[in-house]
């Protein structure tokens, strides 16, 4: 079964606005990762946050992790049309196990 | 990160034929590669873990005789869809874990192969 569940399933915003996507999971993890997929392409790794971390930043990306609630959020600030893509969270149970991907959020950023 | 290529990027075949998809790790040796399948607007489903020099580990529900995986070298894994049928039409993506390189289990993905079976 899917480990991660993202919401919303789809998000439509204007350029310059912030986009927030959430991910919930069911079992304990070693780390959680966020990936981006442009239509018809492979996935690109965005950021990894370990279970003992609460927040992490990378450029316009901010990821939070709440292990007590088994949830994570990805915030993209000052969005651009080029950010239009699907975003997936993926959980790693042990740090060296296979990743389990959520269903993804489709983000549409309009100029 | 690692650079991963896949070939072909797109293939159309007739029902009953076999199709081979190659996944190459271009800039580092990968003892482990992963094969995923993705249906339109859906998430990735892990099919199998490809291990260099040994048999692949298949996920539950994935037919190993249908989806043959060969990881003959540290830079190449192949997925062969045997006797393909229209229901095998999908987007197949491979990935390489950076675990052996960075100590973190991030995955680097190939660009994917779109398989259409007529």
Tab-separated table of C-alpha atoms in Angstrom:
chain	number	residue	atom	x	y	z
A	1	UNK	CA	0.000	0.000	0.000
A	2	UNK	CA	1.099	3.586	-0.491
A	3	UNK	CA	3.087	4.942	2.399
A	4	UNK	CA	2.783	8.624	1.593
A	5	UNK	CA	-0.381	10.504	0.833
A	6	UNK	CA	-0.048	13.993	-0.509
A	7	UNK	CA	-2.614	16.710	-0.435
A	8	UNK	CA	-3.888	18.514	-2.234
A	9	UNK	CA	-3.990	16.271	-5.297
A	10	UNK	CA	-3.885	19.369	-7.469
A	11	UNK	CA	-2.973	22.962	-6.781
A	12	UNK	CA	-3.333	25.939	-9.092
A	13	UNK	CA	-1.728	29.273	-8.217
A	14	UNK	CA	-0.404	32.446	-9.798
A	15	UNK	CA	3.246	33.270	-10.275
A	16	UNK	CA	4.723	34.876	-7.205
A	17	UNK	CA	2.439	33.078	-4.782
A	18	UNK	CA	3.609	30.412	-2.381
A	19	UNK	CA	2.666	26.768	-2.857
A	20	UNK	CA	2.297	24.371	0.051
A	21	UNK	CA	1.978	20.628	-0.334
A	22	UNK	CA	1.490	18.160	2.459
A	23	UNK	CA	2.444	14.531	2.866
A	24	UNK	CA	1.271	12.061	5.484
A	25	UNK	CA	2.678	8.623	6.079
A	26	UNK	CA	1.829	5.639	8.208
A	27	UNK	CA	4.906	3.958	9.647
A	28	UNK	CA	8.163	5.106	11.197
A	29	UNK	CA	10.816	6.423	8.847
A	30	UNK	CA	14.509	7.130	8.702
A	31	UNK	CA	14.061	9.971	6.233
A	32	UNK	CA	11.541	11.546	3.916
A	33	UNK	CA	12.335	12.904	0.502
A	34	UNK	CA	10.603	15.169	-1.977
A	35	UNK	CA	10.853	14.721	-5.731
A	36	UNK	CA	9.616	16.676	-8.688
A	37	UNK	CA	8.445	15.264	-12.015
A	38	UNK	CA	7.824	17.267	-15.133
A	39	UNK	CA	5.209	15.777	-17.420
A	40	UNK	CA	6.456	12.646	-19.156
A	41	UNK	CA	9.889	12.801	-17.560
A	42	UNK	CA	11.828	11.130	-14.794
A	43	UNK	CA	11.896	12.371	-11.231
A	44	UNK	CA	14.347	14.881	-9.836
A	45	UNK	CA	15.424	14.735	-6.205
A	46	UNK	CA	14.679	17.996	-4.403
A	47	UNK	CA	15.435	17.552	-0.738
A	48	UNK	CA	15.900	14.921	1.968
A	49	UNK	CA	14.963	15.466	5.591
A	50	UNK	CA	15.995	13.004	8.266
A	51	UNK	CA	13.712	11.861	11.053
A	52	UNK	CA	15.664	13.852	13.644
A	53	UNK	CA	15.312	17.076	11.666
A	54	UNK	CA	12.308	19.374	11.850
A	55	UNK	CA	12.970	21.822	9.055
A	56	UNK	CA	15.232	22.136	6.063
A	57	UNK	CA	15.750	24.784	3.412
A	58	UNK	CA	17.098	24.681	-0.101
A	59	UNK	CA	16.754	27.831	-2.174
A	60	UNK	CA	13.048	28.585	-2.491
A	61	UNK	CA	12.133	25.254	-0.925
A	62	UNK	CA	11.285	24.744	2.708
A	63	UNK	CA	10.478	21.311	4.078
A	64	UNK	CA	9.143	20.539	7.512
A	65	UNK	CA	8.777	17.178	9.206
A	66	UNK	CA	6.600	16.325	12.184
A	67	UNK	CA	7.277	12.728	13.154
A	68	UNK	CA	4.679	12.820	15.930
A	69	UNK	CA	2.003	13.528	13.339
A	70	UNK	CA	3.733	11.508	10.628
A	71	UNK	CA	3.503	14.393	8.238
A	72	UNK	CA	5.686	16.643	6.131
A	73	UNK	CA	5.124	19.779	4.120
A	74	UNK	CA	6.888	21.270	1.129
A	75	UNK	CA	6.678	25.008	0.667
A	76	UNK	CA	7.760	26.630	-2.579
A	77	UNK	CA	8.070	30.377	-2.176
A	78	UNK	CA	7.667	32.967	-4.921
A	79	UNK	CA	6.553	30.339	-7.394
A	80	UNK	CA	7.351	30.541	-11.082
A	81	UNK	CA	5.686	29.066	-14.135
A	82	UNK	CA	8.675	26.741	-14.424
A	83	UNK	CA	7.705	25.190	-11.072
A	84	UNK	CA	4.707	23.594	-12.794
A	85	UNK	CA	5.162	19.867	-12.213
A	86	UNK	CA	4.053	16.980	-10.042
A	87	UNK	CA	5.616	16.730	-6.613
A	88	UNK	CA	5.994	13.451	-4.735
A	89	UNK	CA	7.044	12.640	-1.237
A	90	UNK	CA	8.861	9.376	-0.633
A	91	UNK	CA	9.626	7.640	2.634
A	92	UNK	CA	12.655	5.555	3.509
A	93	UNK	CA	12.057	3.298	6.473
A	94	UNK	CA	15.620	2.458	7.381
A	95	UNK	CA	17.997	4.723	5.518
A	96	UNK	CA	18.959	2.042	3.068
A	97	UNK	CA	15.637	0.522	2.121
A	98	UNK	CA	13.528	1.031	-0.941
A	99	UNK	CA	11.543	4.243	-1.219
A	100	UNK	CA	7.773	4.301	-1.072
A	101	UNK	CA	6.194	7.117	-3.041
A	102	UNK	CA	2.997	8.980	-2.370
A	103	UNK	CA	0.390	9.780	-4.972
A	104	UNK	CA	1.732	13.235	-5.695
A	105	UNK	CA	0.464	16.779	-6.015
A	106	UNK	CA	0.096	18.345	-9.441
A	107	UNK	CA	1.115	21.995	-9.226
A	108	UNK	CA	0.133	24.455	-11.918
A	109	UNK	CA	1.670	27.914	-11.762
A	110	UNK	CA	0.082	30.390	-14.136
A	111	UNK	CA	1.998	33.428	-15.428
B	1	UNK	CA	23.921	13.734	-8.395
B	2	UNK	CA	24.192	10.689	-10.581
B	3	UNK	CA	23.393	10.846	-14.281
B	4	UNK	CA	21.102	8.064	-15.418
B	5	UNK	CA	20.055	7.387	-18.981
B	6	UNK	CA	17.363	5.152	-20.413
B	7	UNK	CA	16.932	3.783	-23.872
B	8	UNK	CA	14.672	3.874	-25.731
B	9	UNK	CA	12.665	6.866	-24.594
B	10	UNK	CA	9.605	5.685	-26.433
B	11	UNK	CA	8.644	2.368	-27.980
B	12	UNK	CA	5.561	1.101	-29.748
B	13	UNK	CA	5.247	-2.606	-30.321
B	14	UNK	CA	2.733	-5.225	-31.327
B	15	UNK	CA	1.073	-7.469	-28.811
B	16	UNK	CA	3.118	-10.616	-28.187
B	17	UNK	CA	6.518	-9.132	-28.837
B	18	UNK	CA	9.239	-8.559	-26.261
B	19	UNK	CA	10.731	-5.187	-25.488
B	20	UNK	CA	14.052	-4.467	-23.816
B	21	UNK	CA	14.665	-1.248	-21.924
B	22	UNK	CA	18.170	-0.230	-20.893
B	23	UNK	CA	19.108	1.803	-17.861
B	24	UNK	CA	22.638	3.144	-17.572
B	25	UNK	CA	24.393	4.871	-14.717
B	26	UNK	CA	26.728	7.191	-16.579
B	27	UNK	CA	28.961	8.591	-13.898
B	28	UNK	CA	29.201	6.080	-11.126
B	29	UNK	CA	29.045	2.383	-10.505
B	30	UNK	CA	25.721	1.252	-9.169
B	31	UNK	CA	25.403	-2.110	-7.484
B	32	UNK	CA	21.695	-1.496	-7.062
B	33	UNK	CA	19.186	-0.053	-9.489
B	34	UNK	CA	15.422	0.154	-9.215
B	35	UNK	CA	12.675	-0.280	-11.768
B	36	UNK	CA	9.362	1.510	-11.416
B	37	UNK	CA	6.166	1.598	-13.356
B	38	UNK	CA	3.905	4.630	-13.547
B	39	UNK	CA	0.404	4.877	-14.955
B	40	UNK	CA	-0.917	8.247	-16.181
B	41	UNK	CA	-1.362	10.763	-13.395
B	42	UNK	CA	-0.478	8.170	-10.786
B	43	UNK	CA	2.426	7.531	-8.486
B	44	UNK	CA	5.424	5.324	-9.040
B	45	UNK	CA	5.076	1.665	-8.253
B	46	UNK	CA	8.285	-0.164	-7.447
B	47	UNK	CA	8.543	-3.276	-9.575
B	48	UNK	CA	11.901	-4.683	-8.586
B	49	UNK	CA	15.326	-4.023	-7.197
B	50	UNK	CA	18.073	-4.921	-9.611
B	51	UNK	CA	21.260	-6.219	-8.020
B	52	UNK	CA	24.522	-6.408	-9.926
B	53	UNK	CA	25.689	-9.976	-10.303
B	54	UNK	CA	22.668	-11.554	-8.664
B	55	UNK	CA	18.968	-12.066	-9.135
B	56	UNK	CA	16.592	-9.162	-8.940
B	57	UNK	CA	14.237	-8.806	-6.013
B	58	UNK	CA	10.671	-8.440	-7.220
B	59	UNK	CA	7.857	-6.720	-5.383
B	60	UNK	CA	4.748	-8.650	-4.538
B	61	UNK	CA	2.452	-9.036	-7.495
B	62	UNK	CA	5.130	-8.437	-10.130
B	63	UNK	CA	5.681	-11.433	-12.384
B	64	UNK	CA	9.385	-12.141	-12.640
B	65	UNK	CA	8.931	-14.237	-15.770
B	66	UNK	CA	7.059	-11.381	-17.391
B	67	UNK	CA	9.474	-8.636	-16.440
B	68	UNK	CA	12.998	-9.980	-16.812
B	69	UNK	CA	15.712	-7.942	-15.175
B	70	UNK	CA	19.397	-8.347	-15.866
B	71	UNK	CA	22.064	-6.315	-14.077
B	72	UNK	CA	25.128	-7.548	-15.867
B	73	UNK	CA	27.472	-4.722	-14.979
B	74	UNK	CA	27.816	-1.916	-12.479
B	75	UNK	CA	26.532	0.583	-14.997
B	76	UNK	CA	23.806	-1.271	-16.861
B	77	UNK	CA	20.504	-2.864	-15.934
B	78	UNK	CA	17.952	-4.044	-18.457
B	79	UNK	CA	14.243	-4.683	-18.137
B	80	UNK	CA	12.668	-6.947	-20.729
B	81	UNK	CA	8.900	-7.008	-20.990
B	82	UNK	CA	8.200	-10.411	-22.454
B	83	UNK	CA	5.178	-11.171	-24.624
B	84	UNK	CA	3.882	-7.674	-24.113
B	85	UNK	CA	0.164	-6.999	-24.053
B	86	UNK	CA	-1.786	-3.733	-24.128
B	87	UNK	CA	-2.128	-3.766	-20.341
B	88	UNK	CA	1.668	-3.549	-20.104
B	89	UNK	CA	1.513	-0.124	-21.728
B	90	UNK	CA	2.961	2.251	-19.178
B	91	UNK	CA	5.822	4.575	-18.304
B	92	UNK	CA	8.824	2.629	-17.014
B	93	UNK	CA	11.453	4.484	-15.003
B	94	UNK	CA	14.721	3.281	-13.539
B	95	UNK	CA	16.702	4.832	-10.742
B	96	UNK	CA	20.026	4.560	-9.006
B	97	UNK	CA	20.541	4.988	-5.302
B	98	UNK	CA	23.295	7.289	-4.105
B	99	UNK	CA	23.690	5.245	-0.932
B	100	UNK	CA	27.056	3.819	-1.876
B	101	UNK	CA	28.301	7.178	-2.968
B	102	UNK	CA	27.028	9.708	-0.464
B	103	UNK	CA	25.756	7.620	2.410
B	104	UNK	CA	22.258	8.938	1.791
B	105	UNK	CA	19.569	6.921	0.078
B	106	UNK	CA	18.577	9.504	-2.492
B	107	UNK	CA	17.580	8.175	-5.862
B	108	UNK	CA	18.518	9.539	-9.254
B	109	UNK	CA	16.101	8.732	-11.996
B	110	UNK	CA	16.382	8.083	-15.672
B	111	UNK	CA	14.130	10.030	-18.040
B	112	UNK	CA	11.741	7.108	-18.432
B	113	UNK	CA	10.538	4.918	-21.283
B	114	UNK	CA	7.017	5.184	-22.639
B	115	UNK	CA	5.860	1.740	-23.777
B	116	UNK	CA	2.771	1.418	-25.933
B	117	UNK	CA	1.604	-2.051	-26.860
B	118	UNK	CA	-0.873	-2.215	-29.726
